[in-house]
mmCIF file of C-alpha atoms in Angstrom:
data_model
loop_
_atom_site.group_PDB
_atom_site.id
_atom_site.type_symbol
_atom_site.label_atom_id
_atom_site.label_comp_id
_atom_site.label_asym_id
_atom_site.label_seq_id
_atom_site.Cartn_x
_atom_site.Cartn_y
_atom_site.Cartn_z
ATOM 1 C CA MET E 1 68.495 -70.469 114.335
ATOM 2 C CA ALA E 2 70.094 -67.458 116.058
ATOM 3 C CA ASN E 3 71.772 -66.409 112.801
ATOM 4 C CA SER E 4 68.705 -66.372 110.637
ATOM 5 C CA ASP E 5 66.627 -64.632 113.308
ATOM 6 C CA GLU E 6 69.273 -61.939 113.790
ATOM 7 C CA ARG E 7 69.167 -61.037 110.112
ATOM 8 C CA ASP E 8 65.441 -60.352 110.487
ATOM 9 C CA THR E 9 65.482 -58.424 113.751
ATOM 10 C CA ASP E 10 65.118 -54.986 112.141
ATOM 11 C CA VAL E 11 62.197 -55.994 109.958
ATOM 12 C CA PRO E 12 58.720 -55.294 111.414
ATOM 13 C CA VAL E 13 56.788 -58.461 112.281
ATOM 14 C CA GLU E 14 53.897 -57.339 110.105
ATOM 15 C CA THR E 15 56.167 -57.053 107.059
ATOM 16 C CA ARG E 16 57.681 -60.497 107.692
ATOM 17 C CA GLU E 17 54.195 -62.001 107.942
ATOM 18 C CA GLU E 18 53.165 -60.304 104.704
ATOM 19 C CA VAL E 19 56.318 -61.583 102.957
ATOM 20 C CA ALA E 20 55.630 -65.120 104.206
ATOM 21 C CA ARG E 21 52.010 -64.945 102.972
ATOM 22 C CA ALA E 22 52.992 -63.613 99.536
ATOM 23 C CA ILE E 23 55.729 -66.240 99.122
ATOM 24 C CA ARG E 24 53.412 -69.036 100.247
ATOM 25 C CA ARG E 25 50.799 -68.033 97.663
ATOM 26 C CA SER E 26 53.247 -67.459 94.819
ATOM 27 C CA LEU E 27 55.282 -70.640 95.521
ATOM 28 C CA ALA E 28 52.071 -72.666 95.437
ATOM 29 C CA LYS E 29 51.133 -71.088 92.096
ATOM 30 C CA HIS E 30 54.463 -71.059 90.289
ATOM 31 C CA GLY E 31 56.959 -73.306 92.112
ATOM 32 C CA TYR E 32 60.484 -72.086 92.860
ATOM 33 C CA ALA E 33 62.189 -72.053 89.443
ATOM 34 C CA ALA E 34 59.518 -69.918 87.772
ATOM 35 C CA LEU E 35 59.125 -67.549 90.732
ATOM 36 C CA THR E 36 59.996 -63.927 90.024
ATOM 37 C CA THR E 37 59.926 -60.907 92.318
ATOM 38 C CA LYS E 38 57.070 -59.580 90.161
ATOM 39 C CA LYS E 39 55.013 -62.729 90.824
ATOM 40 C CA VAL E 40 55.656 -62.409 94.559
ATOM 41 C CA GLY E 41 54.500 -58.787 94.443
ATOM 42 C CA ALA E 42 51.335 -59.814 92.610
ATOM 43 C CA GLU E 43 50.314 -61.975 95.590
ATOM 44 C CA SER E 44 50.540 -59.160 98.119
ATOM 45 C CA GLU E 45 48.453 -56.107 98.918
ATOM 46 C CA LYS E 46 51.688 -54.297 99.705
ATOM 47 C CA SER E 47 53.776 -52.903 96.881
ATOM 48 C CA GLU E 48 56.679 -54.893 95.461
ATOM 49 C CA SER E 49 59.064 -52.204 96.695
ATOM 50 C CA THR E 50 57.723 -52.488 100.265
ATOM 51 C CA LEU E 51 58.225 -56.257 100.221
ATOM 52 C CA PHE E 52 61.718 -55.929 98.799
ATOM 53 C CA TYR E 53 62.783 -52.948 100.897
ATOM 54 C CA HIS E 54 64.312 -55.155 103.575
ATOM 55 C CA TYR E 55 65.449 -58.079 101.430
ATOM 56 C CA GLU E 56 67.814 -58.310 98.497
ATOM 57 C CA THR E 57 66.962 -61.535 96.713
ATOM 58 C CA LYS E 58 64.118 -63.959 96.016
ATOM 59 C CA ASP E 59 65.879 -66.498 98.258
ATOM 60 C CA ASP E 60 65.944 -64.052 101.197
ATOM 61 C CA LEU E 61 62.154 -63.781 100.909
ATOM 62 C CA ILE E 62 61.746 -67.546 100.659
ATOM 63 C CA ALA E 63 63.874 -67.917 103.780
ATOM 64 C CA VAL E 64 61.378 -65.640 105.589
ATOM 65 C CA PHE E 65 58.543 -67.938 104.490
ATOM 66 C CA LEU E 66 60.460 -71.059 105.554
ATOM 67 C CA ARG E 67 61.303 -69.609 108.974
ATOM 68 C CA SER E 68 57.662 -68.634 109.459
ATOM 69 C CA SER E 69 56.709 -72.281 108.742
ATOM 70 C CA ILE E 70 59.194 -73.967 111.088
ATOM 71 C CA GLY E 71 56.736 -74.483 113.924
ATOM 72 C CA TRP E 72 53.652 -75.304 111.823
ATOM 73 C CA LEU E 73 53.292 -78.942 112.917
ATOM 74 C CA SER E 74 53.501 -78.267 116.649
ATOM 75 C CA GLU E 75 51.240 -75.197 116.213
ATOM 76 C CA GLN E 76 48.624 -77.245 114.352
ATOM 77 C CA LEU E 77 48.687 -79.876 117.087
ATOM 78 C CA GLU E 78 48.407 -77.214 119.790
ATOM 79 C CA THR E 79 45.428 -75.641 118.035
ATOM 80 C CA LEU E 80 43.711 -79.033 117.883
ATOM 81 C CA ASP E 81 44.333 -79.354 121.631
ATOM 82 C CA ILE E 82 44.803 -83.131 121.648
ATOM 83 C CA ASP E 83 46.030 -84.699 124.896
ATOM 84 C CA ASP E 84 46.379 -88.339 123.907
ATOM 85 C CA PRO E 85 49.867 -89.125 122.446
ATOM 86 C CA VAL E 86 48.389 -91.841 120.169
ATOM 87 C CA GLU E 87 45.926 -89.385 118.674
ATOM 88 C CA GLN E 88 48.664 -86.738 118.493
ATOM 89 C CA LEU E 89 50.894 -89.109 116.506
ATOM 90 C CA THR E 90 48.211 -90.209 114.059
ATOM 91 C CA THR E 91 47.118 -86.584 113.544
ATOM 92 C CA ALA E 92 50.736 -85.537 112.934
ATOM 93 C CA CYS E 93 51.091 -88.339 110.359
ATOM 94 C CA GLU E 94 47.880 -87.267 108.593
ATOM 95 C CA LEU E 95 49.163 -83.671 108.464
ATOM 96 C CA LEU E 96 52.596 -84.739 107.174
ATOM 97 C CA LEU E 97 51.129 -87.061 104.539
ATOM 98 C CA VAL E 98 49.056 -84.174 103.144
ATOM 99 C CA ASP E 99 45.616 -84.611 101.598
ATOM 100 C CA PRO E 100 46.321 -84.918 97.816
ATOM 101 C CA ASP E 101 42.967 -83.225 97.131
ATOM 102 C CA ASP E 102 44.067 -80.101 99.020
ATOM 103 C CA GLU E 103 45.525 -78.280 96.004
ATOM 104 C CA HIS E 104 47.228 -75.539 98.018
ATOM 105 C CA MET E 105 48.960 -77.895 100.477
ATOM 106 C CA ARG E 106 49.874 -80.244 97.642
ATOM 107 C CA ALA E 107 51.520 -77.403 95.680
ATOM 108 C CA ILE E 108 53.345 -76.035 98.729
ATOM 109 C CA ASN E 109 54.755 -79.457 99.614
ATOM 110 C CA ILE E 110 55.960 -79.990 96.050
ATOM 111 C CA ALA E 111 57.575 -76.514 96.112
ATOM 112 C CA VAL E 112 59.326 -77.314 99.413
ATOM 113 C CA MET E 113 60.654 -80.527 97.792
ATOM 114 C CA GLU E 114 62.017 -78.309 95.009
ATOM 115 C CA LEU E 115 63.665 -76.046 97.609
ATOM 116 C CA LEU E 116 65.204 -79.122 99.271
ATOM 117 C CA SER E 117 66.822 -80.076 95.964
ATOM 118 C CA HIS E 118 68.567 -76.688 95.947
ATOM 119 C CA ALA E 119 69.718 -76.903 99.574
ATOM 120 C CA PRO E 120 73.159 -78.432 98.818
ATOM 121 C CA TYR E 121 74.075 -75.420 96.665
ATOM 122 C CA ASN E 122 72.164 -72.674 98.454
ATOM 123 C CA GLU E 123 73.049 -71.658 102.012
ATOM 124 C CA THR E 124 70.163 -69.141 102.244
ATOM 125 C CA LEU E 125 67.634 -71.945 101.745
ATOM 126 C CA ARG E 126 69.576 -74.707 103.515
ATOM 127 C CA GLU E 127 69.601 -73.175 106.992
ATOM 128 C CA PRO E 128 65.823 -72.649 107.396
ATOM 129 C CA LEU E 129 65.119 -76.027 105.733
ATOM 130 C CA LEU E 130 67.399 -77.727 108.264
ATOM 131 C CA GLU E 131 65.621 -75.938 111.122
ATOM 132 C CA TYR E 132 62.286 -76.958 109.652
ATOM 133 C CA GLU E 133 63.182 -80.668 109.386
ATOM 134 C CA HIS E 134 64.741 -80.689 112.868
ATOM 135 C CA HIS E 135 61.636 -79.093 114.351
ATOM 136 C CA VAL E 136 59.320 -81.682 112.787
ATOM 137 C CA LEU E 137 61.614 -84.482 114.009
ATOM 138 C CA ASP E 138 61.639 -83.006 117.537
ATOM 139 C CA THR E 139 57.847 -82.643 117.537
ATOM 140 C CA LEU E 140 57.385 -86.306 116.565
ATOM 141 C CA ALA E 141 60.063 -87.497 119.017
ATOM 142 C CA ASP E 142 58.445 -85.510 121.868
ATOM 143 C CA ILE E 143 55.068 -87.136 121.156
ATOM 144 C CA LEU E 144 56.729 -90.563 121.206
ATOM 145 C CA ARG E 145 58.580 -89.770 124.444
ATOM 146 C CA ASP E 146 55.323 -88.648 126.108
ATOM 147 C CA GLY E 147 53.587 -91.807 124.948
ATOM 148 C CA ILE E 148 56.411 -94.021 126.223
ATOM 149 C CA GLU E 149 56.263 -92.285 129.621
ATOM 150 C CA GLN E 150 52.488 -92.784 129.744
ATOM 151 C CA GLY E 151 52.893 -96.441 128.794
ATOM 152 C CA VAL E 152 50.891 -96.245 125.559
ATOM 153 C CA PHE E 153 53.939 -96.676 123.266
ATOM 154 C CA HIS E 154 56.625 -99.344 123.563
ATOM 155 C CA ALA E 155 60.071 -98.118 124.673
ATOM 156 C CA VAL E 156 61.341 -97.520 121.125
ATOM 157 C CA ASP E 157 64.100 -95.032 120.268
ATOM 158 C CA PRO E 158 62.018 -91.827 119.865
ATOM 159 C CA ASP E 159 64.510 -90.050 117.567
ATOM 160 C CA ALA E 160 65.041 -92.994 115.214
ATOM 161 C CA THR E 161 61.310 -93.700 115.050
ATOM 162 C CA ALA E 162 60.621 -90.008 114.339
ATOM 163 C CA ALA E 163 63.208 -90.069 111.514
ATOM 164 C CA PHE E 164 61.631 -93.212 110.039
ATOM 165 C CA ILE E 165 58.125 -91.714 110.106
ATOM 166 C CA LEU E 166 59.291 -88.380 108.646
ATOM 167 C CA SER E 167 61.185 -90.150 105.858
ATOM 168 C CA THR E 168 58.064 -92.132 104.956
ATOM 169 C CA THR E 169 55.795 -89.089 104.867
ATOM 170 C CA ASP E 170 58.382 -86.895 103.055
ATOM 171 C CA GLY E 171 58.824 -89.648 100.475
ATOM 172 C CA SER E 172 55.157 -89.544 99.523
ATOM 173 C CA THR E 173 55.630 -86.020 98.099
ATOM 174 C CA GLY E 174 57.223 -87.376 94.916
ATOM 175 C CA CYS E 175 55.047 -90.341 94.027
ATOM 176 C CA VAL E 176 51.727 -89.248 95.574
ATOM 177 C CA LEU E 177 51.676 -85.446 95.314
ATOM 178 C CA ALA E 178 53.906 -84.712 92.302
ATOM 179 C CA LEU E 179 53.155 -87.792 90.167
ATOM 180 C CA GLU E 180 49.608 -88.284 91.510
ATOM 181 C CA MET E 181 49.974 -92.059 91.902
ATOM 182 C CA ASP E 182 46.870 -91.909 94.066
ATOM 183 C CA ASP E 183 46.496 -95.589 94.985
ATOM 184 C CA THR E 184 50.093 -95.401 96.205
ATOM 185 C CA GLY E 185 49.100 -92.657 98.647
ATOM 186 C CA GLU E 186 46.396 -94.801 100.209
ATOM 187 C CA MET E 187 48.770 -97.776 100.442
ATOM 188 C CA ILE E 188 51.481 -95.741 102.163
ATOM 189 C CA ARG E 189 48.950 -94.273 104.602
ATOM 190 C CA THR E 190 47.519 -97.702 105.475
ATOM 191 C CA ARG E 191 50.940 -99.286 105.918
ATOM 192 C CA LEU E 192 52.186 -96.408 108.084
ATOM 193 C CA PHE E 193 49.215 -96.707 110.438
ATOM 194 C CA GLU E 194 49.637 -100.489 110.539
ATOM 195 C CA TYR E 195 53.291 -99.911 111.453
ATOM 196 C CA ILE E 196 52.288 -97.595 114.298
ATOM 197 C CA GLU E 197 49.756 -100.127 115.558
ATOM 198 C CA SER E 198 51.952 -103.190 115.443
ATOM 199 C CA GLU E 199 55.353 -101.722 116.325
ATOM 200 C CA LEU E 200 54.589 -98.789 118.613
ATOM 201 C CA LEU E 201 51.240 -99.259 120.348
ATOM 202 C CA VAL E 202 51.098 -101.145 123.626
ATOM 203 C CA GLN E 203 48.066 -103.409 123.263
ATOM 204 C CA ASN E 204 45.823 -103.731 126.304
ATOM 205 C CA THR E 205 44.977 -107.374 125.753
ATOM 206 C CA GLN E 206 46.617 -109.303 128.569
ATOM 207 C CA MET Y 1 55.309 -95.726 77.624
ATOM 208 C CA ALA Y 2 54.563 -96.288 73.925
ATOM 209 C CA ASN Y 3 54.536 -92.538 73.296
ATOM 210 C CA SER Y 4 57.919 -91.796 74.715
ATOM 211 C CA ASP Y 5 59.499 -94.840 73.067
ATOM 212 C CA GLU Y 6 58.010 -93.969 69.686
ATOM 213 C CA ARG Y 7 59.610 -90.554 69.751
ATOM 214 C CA ASP Y 8 63.006 -92.238 70.123
ATOM 215 C CA THR Y 9 62.641 -94.985 67.518
ATOM 216 C CA ASP Y 10 64.608 -93.150 64.835
ATOM 217 C CA VAL Y 11 67.515 -92.253 67.095
ATOM 218 C CA PRO Y 12 70.496 -94.669 67.027
ATOM 219 C CA VAL Y 13 70.956 -96.588 70.291
ATOM 220 C CA GLU Y 14 74.527 -95.347 70.558
ATOM 221 C CA THR Y 15 73.372 -91.717 70.427
ATOM 222 C CA ARG Y 16 70.701 -92.330 73.059
ATOM 223 C CA GLU Y 17 73.290 -93.930 75.337
ATOM 224 C CA GLU Y 18 75.648 -90.986 74.833
ATOM 225 C CA VAL Y 19 72.837 -88.513 75.600
ATOM 226 C CA ALA Y 20 71.970 -90.431 78.771
ATOM 227 C CA ARG Y 21 75.620 -90.442 79.892
ATOM 228 C CA ALA Y 22 76.091 -86.712 79.207
ATOM 229 C CA ILE Y 23 72.859 -85.821 81.036
ATOM 230 C CA ARG Y 24 73.728 -88.066 83.980
ATOM 231 C CA ARG Y 25 77.119 -86.356 84.382
ATOM 232 C CA SER Y 26 75.851 -82.813 83.872
ATOM 233 C CA LEU Y 27 72.773 -83.263 86.124
ATOM 234 C CA ALA Y 28 75.057 -84.552 88.902
ATOM 235 C CA LYS Y 29 77.310 -81.500 88.495
ATOM 236 C CA HIS Y 30 74.774 -78.713 87.997
ATOM 237 C CA GLY Y 31 71.295 -79.939 88.986
ATOM 238 C CA TYR Y 32 68.298 -79.291 86.735
ATOM 239 C CA ALA Y 33 67.672 -75.533 87.084
ATOM 240 C CA ALA Y 34 71.249 -74.553 86.216
ATOM 241 C CA LEU Y 35 71.591 -77.088 83.382
ATOM 242 C CA THR Y 36 72.200 -75.588 79.946
ATOM 243 C CA THR Y 37 72.647 -77.308 76.592
ATOM 244 C CA LYS Y 38 76.250 -76.054 76.649
ATOM 245 C CA LYS Y 39 76.900 -77.812 79.967
ATOM 246 C CA VAL Y 40 75.397 -81.024 78.596
ATOM 247 C CA GLY Y 41 77.670 -80.760 75.561
ATOM 248 C CA ALA Y 42 80.703 -80.249 77.810
ATOM 249 C CA GLU Y 43 80.112 -83.682 79.374
ATOM 250 C CA SER Y 44 80.166 -85.548 76.061
ATOM 251 C CA GLU Y 45 82.861 -86.516 73.573
ATOM 252 C CA LYS Y 46 80.305 -85.927 70.836
ATOM 253 C CA SER Y 47 79.635 -82.398 69.670
ATOM 254 C CA GLU Y 48 76.718 -80.404 71.086
ATOM 255 C CA SER Y 49 75.133 -80.378 67.617
ATOM 256 C CA THR Y 50 75.296 -84.199 67.384
ATOM 257 C CA LEU Y 51 73.599 -84.551 70.775
ATOM 258 C CA PHE Y 52 70.937 -82.024 69.852
ATOM 259 C CA TYR Y 53 70.380 -83.177 66.293
ATOM 260 C CA HIS Y 54 67.549 -85.503 67.306
ATOM 261 C CA TYR Y 55 66.128 -83.551 70.248
ATOM 262 C CA GLU Y 56 64.716 -80.060 70.552
ATOM 263 C CA THR Y 57 64.900 -79.172 74.226
ATOM 264 C CA LYS Y 58 66.866 -79.830 77.399
ATOM 265 C CA ASP Y 59 63.831 -81.705 78.747
ATOM 266 C CA ASP Y 60 63.782 -84.058 75.737
ATOM 267 C CA LEU Y 61 67.375 -85.015 76.569
ATOM 268 C CA ILE Y 62 66.561 -85.466 80.248
ATOM 269 C CA ALA Y 63 63.672 -87.739 79.255
ATOM 270 C CA VAL Y 64 66.207 -89.902 77.366
ATOM 271 C CA PHE Y 65 68.314 -90.159 80.535
ATOM 272 C CA LEU Y 66 65.260 -90.989 82.662
ATOM 273 C CA ARG Y 67 64.055 -93.675 80.250
ATOM 274 C CA SER Y 68 67.558 -95.192 80.226
ATOM 275 C CA SER Y 69 67.400 -95.369 84.043
ATOM 276 C CA ILE Y 70 63.978 -96.990 84.374
ATOM 277 C CA GLY Y 71 65.303 -100.523 84.825
ATOM 278 C CA TRP Y 72 68.362 -99.697 86.930
ATOM 279 C CA LEU Y 73 67.202 -101.388 90.147
ATOM 280 C CA SER Y 74 66.236 -104.701 88.548
ATOM 281 C CA GLU Y 75 69.421 -104.576 86.409
ATOM 282 C CA GLN Y 76 71.614 -104.014 89.473
ATOM 283 C CA LEU Y 77 69.940 -106.939 91.234
ATOM 284 C CA GLU Y 78 70.361 -109.166 88.155
ATOM 285 C CA THR Y 79 74.044 -108.265 87.926
ATOM 286 C CA LEU Y 80 74.519 -109.186 91.584
ATOM 287 C CA ASP Y 81 72.862 -112.540 90.811
ATOM 288 C CA ILE Y 82 71.182 -112.969 94.201
ATOM 289 C CA ASP Y 83 68.682 -115.825 94.538
ATOM 290 C CA ASP Y 84 67.418 -115.319 98.065
ATOM 291 C CA PRO Y 85 64.409 -112.925 98.225
ATOM 292 C CA VAL Y 86 65.450 -111.710 101.702
ATOM 293 C CA GLU Y 87 68.892 -110.754 100.453
ATOM 294 C CA GLN Y 88 67.327 -109.279 97.293
ATOM 295 C CA LEU Y 89 65.059 -107.054 99.390
ATOM 296 C CA THR Y 90 67.788 -105.811 101.732
ATOM 297 C CA THR Y 91 70.097 -105.162 98.767
ATOM 298 C CA ALA Y 92 67.328 -103.240 96.975
ATOM 299 C CA CYS Y 93 66.779 -101.136 100.119
ATOM 300 C CA GLU Y 94 70.505 -100.393 100.408
ATOM 301 C CA LEU Y 95 70.561 -99.308 96.747
ATOM 302 C CA LEU Y 96 67.445 -97.128 97.148
ATOM 303 C CA LEU Y 97 68.723 -95.505 100.347
ATOM 304 C CA VAL Y 98 71.929 -94.463 98.540
ATOM 305 C CA ASP Y 99 75.318 -94.232 100.240
ATOM 306 C CA PRO Y 100 75.580 -90.511 101.262
ATOM 307 C CA ASP Y 101 79.368 -90.732 100.758
ATOM 308 C CA ASP Y 102 78.878 -91.651 97.087
ATOM 309 C CA GLU Y 103 78.974 -88.085 95.739
ATOM 310 C CA HIS Y 104 77.784 -88.981 92.227
ATOM 311 C CA MET Y 105 74.791 -91.065 93.368
ATOM 312 C CA ARG Y 106 73.952 -88.467 96.002
ATOM 313 C CA ALA Y 107 73.910 -85.668 93.404
ATOM 314 C CA ILE Y 108 71.896 -87.717 90.886
ATOM 315 C CA ASN Y 109 69.253 -88.587 93.478
ATOM 316 C CA ILE Y 110 68.935 -84.948 94.531
ATOM 317 C CA ALA Y 111 68.593 -83.953 90.849
ATOM 318 C CA VAL Y 112 65.864 -86.565 90.319
ATOM 319 C CA MET Y 113 64.041 -85.101 93.351
ATOM 320 C CA GLU Y 114 64.281 -81.717 91.595
ATOM 321 C CA LEU Y 115 62.833 -83.262 88.411
ATOM 322 C CA LEU Y 116 59.989 -84.765 90.469
ATOM 323 C CA SER Y 117 59.089 -81.293 91.738
ATOM 324 C CA HIS Y 118 58.630 -80.188 88.095
ATOM 325 C CA ALA Y 119 56.548 -83.229 87.118
ATOM 326 C CA PRO Y 120 53.151 -81.600 87.800
ATOM 327 C CA TYR Y 121 53.895 -78.845 85.284
ATOM 328 C CA ASN Y 122 56.053 -80.741 82.794
ATOM 329 C CA GLU Y 123 54.619 -83.606 80.723
ATOM 330 C CA THR Y 124 58.002 -84.405 79.110
ATOM 331 C CA LEU Y 125 59.501 -85.185 82.513
ATOM 332 C CA ARG Y 126 56.354 -86.629 84.138
ATOM 333 C CA GLU Y 127 55.911 -89.616 81.836
ATOM 334 C CA PRO Y 128 59.382 -91.167 82.271
ATOM 335 C CA LEU Y 129 59.367 -90.351 86.008
ATOM 336 C CA LEU Y 130 56.066 -92.218 86.361
ATOM 337 C CA GLU Y 131 57.498 -95.203 84.478
ATOM 338 C CA TYR Y 132 60.585 -95.079 86.682
ATOM 339 C CA GLU Y 133 58.623 -95.085 89.965
ATOM 340 C CA HIS Y 134 56.275 -97.823 88.723
ATOM 341 C CA HIS Y 135 59.209 -99.994 87.701
ATOM 342 C CA VAL Y 136 60.864 -99.680 91.116
ATOM 343 C CA LEU Y 137 57.544 -100.482 92.816
ATOM 344 C CA ASP Y 138 57.069 -103.534 90.578
ATOM 345 C CA THR Y 139 60.619 -104.740 91.252
ATOM 346 C CA LEU Y 140 60.088 -104.527 95.028
ATOM 347 C CA ALA Y 141 56.623 -106.112 94.815
ATOM 348 C CA ASP Y 142 57.988 -109.015 92.706
ATOM 349 C CA ILE Y 143 60.690 -109.707 95.293
ATOM 350 C CA LEU Y 144 58.041 -109.712 98.028
ATOM 351 C CA ARG Y 145 55.764 -112.015 95.999
ATOM 352 C CA ASP Y 146 58.651 -114.474 95.427
ATOM 353 C CA GLY Y 147 59.489 -114.431 99.119
ATOM 354 C CA ILE Y 148 55.867 -115.010 100.108
ATOM 355 C CA GLU Y 149 55.656 -117.980 97.696
ATOM 356 C CA GLN Y 150 58.875 -119.403 99.141
ATOM 357 C CA GLY Y 151 57.542 -118.931 102.678
ATOM 358 C CA VAL Y 152 60.299 -116.556 103.818
ATOM 359 C CA PHE Y 153 58.002 -113.489 103.968
ATOM 360 C CA HIS Y 154 54.604 -113.280 105.669
ATOM 361 C CA ALA Y 155 51.599 -112.988 103.341
ATOM 362 C CA VAL Y 156 51.606 -109.180 103.309
ATOM 363 C CA ASP Y 157 50.142 -107.091 100.465
ATOM 364 C CA PRO Y 158 53.196 -106.921 98.125
ATOM 365 C CA ASP Y 159 52.135 -103.681 96.367
ATOM 366 C CA ALA Y 160 51.322 -101.758 99.535
ATOM 367 C CA THR Y 161 54.513 -102.943 101.236
ATOM 368 C CA ALA Y 162 56.538 -101.951 98.152
ATOM 369 C CA ALA Y 163 54.933 -98.477 98.214
ATOM 370 C CA PHE Y 164 55.719 -98.093 101.930
ATOM 371 C CA ILE Y 165 59.371 -99.088 101.432
ATOM 372 C CA LEU Y 166 59.797 -96.835 98.389
ATOM 373 C CA SER Y 167 58.245 -93.887 100.205
ATOM 374 C CA THR Y 168 60.659 -94.363 103.109
ATOM 375 C CA THR Y 169 63.740 -94.578 100.904
ATOM 376 C CA ASP Y 170 62.601 -91.710 98.605
ATOM 377 C CA GLY Y 171 61.994 -89.568 101.687
ATOM 378 C CA SER Y 172 65.605 -89.879 102.796
ATOM 379 C CA THR Y 173 66.706 -87.858 99.729
ATOM 380 C CA GLY Y 174 65.669 -84.577 101.362
ATOM 381 C CA CYS Y 175 66.906 -84.918 104.933
ATOM 382 C CA VAL Y 176 69.847 -87.282 104.408
ATOM 383 C CA LEU Y 177 71.215 -86.492 100.940
ATOM 384 C CA ALA Y 178 70.243 -82.837 100.392
ATOM 385 C CA LEU Y 179 70.482 -81.558 103.994
ATOM 386 C CA GLU Y 180 73.167 -84.063 105.079
ATOM 387 C CA MET Y 181 71.490 -84.861 108.391
ATOM 388 C CA ASP Y 182 73.785 -87.878 108.571
ATOM 389 C CA ASP Y 183 72.688 -89.427 111.871
ATOM 390 C CA THR Y 184 69.155 -89.350 110.452
ATOM 391 C CA GLY Y 185 70.298 -91.536 107.548
ATOM 392 C CA GLU Y 186 71.635 -94.208 109.877
ATOM 393 C CA MET Y 187 68.436 -94.083 111.968
ATOM 394 C CA ILE Y 188 66.187 -94.478 108.913
ATOM 395 C CA ARG Y 189 68.302 -97.375 107.623
ATOM 396 C CA THR Y 190 68.261 -99.178 110.999
ATOM 397 C CA ARG Y 191 64.505 -98.701 111.455
ATOM 398 C CA LEU Y 192 63.746 -99.881 107.904
ATOM 399 C CA PHE Y 193 65.708 -103.103 108.397
ATOM 400 C CA GLU Y 194 64.052 -103.630 111.782
ATOM 401 C CA TYR Y 195 60.680 -103.185 110.043
ATOM 402 C CA ILE Y 196 61.597 -105.812 107.450
ATOM 403 C CA GLU Y 197 62.728 -108.202 110.176
ATOM 404 C CA SER Y 198 59.753 -107.842 112.485
ATOM 405 C CA GLU Y 199 56.909 -107.294 109.993
ATOM 406 C CA LEU Y 200 57.976 -109.246 106.905
ATOM 407 C CA LEU Y 201 60.383 -112.050 107.813
ATOM 408 C CA VAL Y 202 59.022 -115.440 108.817
ATOM 409 C CA GLN Y 203 61.117 -116.412 111.841
ATOM 410 C CA ASN Y 204 62.258 -120.025 111.998
ATOM 411 C CA THR Y 205 61.987 -120.338 115.743
ATOM 412 C CA GLN Y 206 59.086 -122.609 116.489
#
């Protein structure tokens, strides 16, 4: 995390935010493979040369976008201002599963899956993707830990349960979002919430 | 399914098998974006012109590989000749989770994730990928149905449970195989088998 932030230190915050916005829009429209610096420039009010003044390659710009997205899940949850860990967890799952009818979020998630497939061969993308996945895992594990402390979740392993949930939601990107096997999306969602209810929730019935 | 098969009818089986082998090897080495017809040719004993005689584009060749892979899970299970549905299900999960130390399988699964990210924009890849995912879902659902009939699994919805399991195993491709978050792989595996035990297996204890 320190490394990638250091590289950016000299770049004005405003420019980084504009880069992240332009990359987000152009990735959603074109995906990673077809993305060119021209297409990134077309999505910004700033000139292409301004965007590229501080960065050398397309991947450097994508890394800016990825780093700007690292905290999105915890930020979304903070904005929603939910106190109850059960509601926090179900909301986080809904956000991670992505609404297939939300074209922009669908396209961005498919593009991030494409970036993940390049991670083994591309250090510039790998580092922020690793940070991103770790942050989501930590956010889920923290919710679980809070819920266990408050007695609303069973004393499961928070990290392993977070990994299991993230794997399930990440895995829906291929079959639900990319291949649009829509009934599959509803089945995965239902099963995931049934899992949370039967395996995690402490039932107040005795 | 008919469409894609019809296109291949005139091509000798031996040639199709050779195309599938060459694509499998070259996809594992280079991924999809960096794959060129030259690189495909380099992985085959047949000449580049022989491989490309029947097919026009790189994607046509990849579709041949994907169609040749559609039945791999059920074929693997048949080869292993396992009768017990419980053992069939756990073996299927092990196969779908992929051993991260198996470099070839790891690379192929990451490449298929890359192909999935192109599916929305690429009809040639989408059709065989859809068939592939449906076949895996059907294989898992059939195992569950058999187990329910034999009384070893609870009467869960076989299709929804298959979708949930496939989503979980597909989702490990990003964090475990591409990003090599190894401890995450072990956590997902453990949690998935715990899920099978507590939610699916009929316990013989009463």
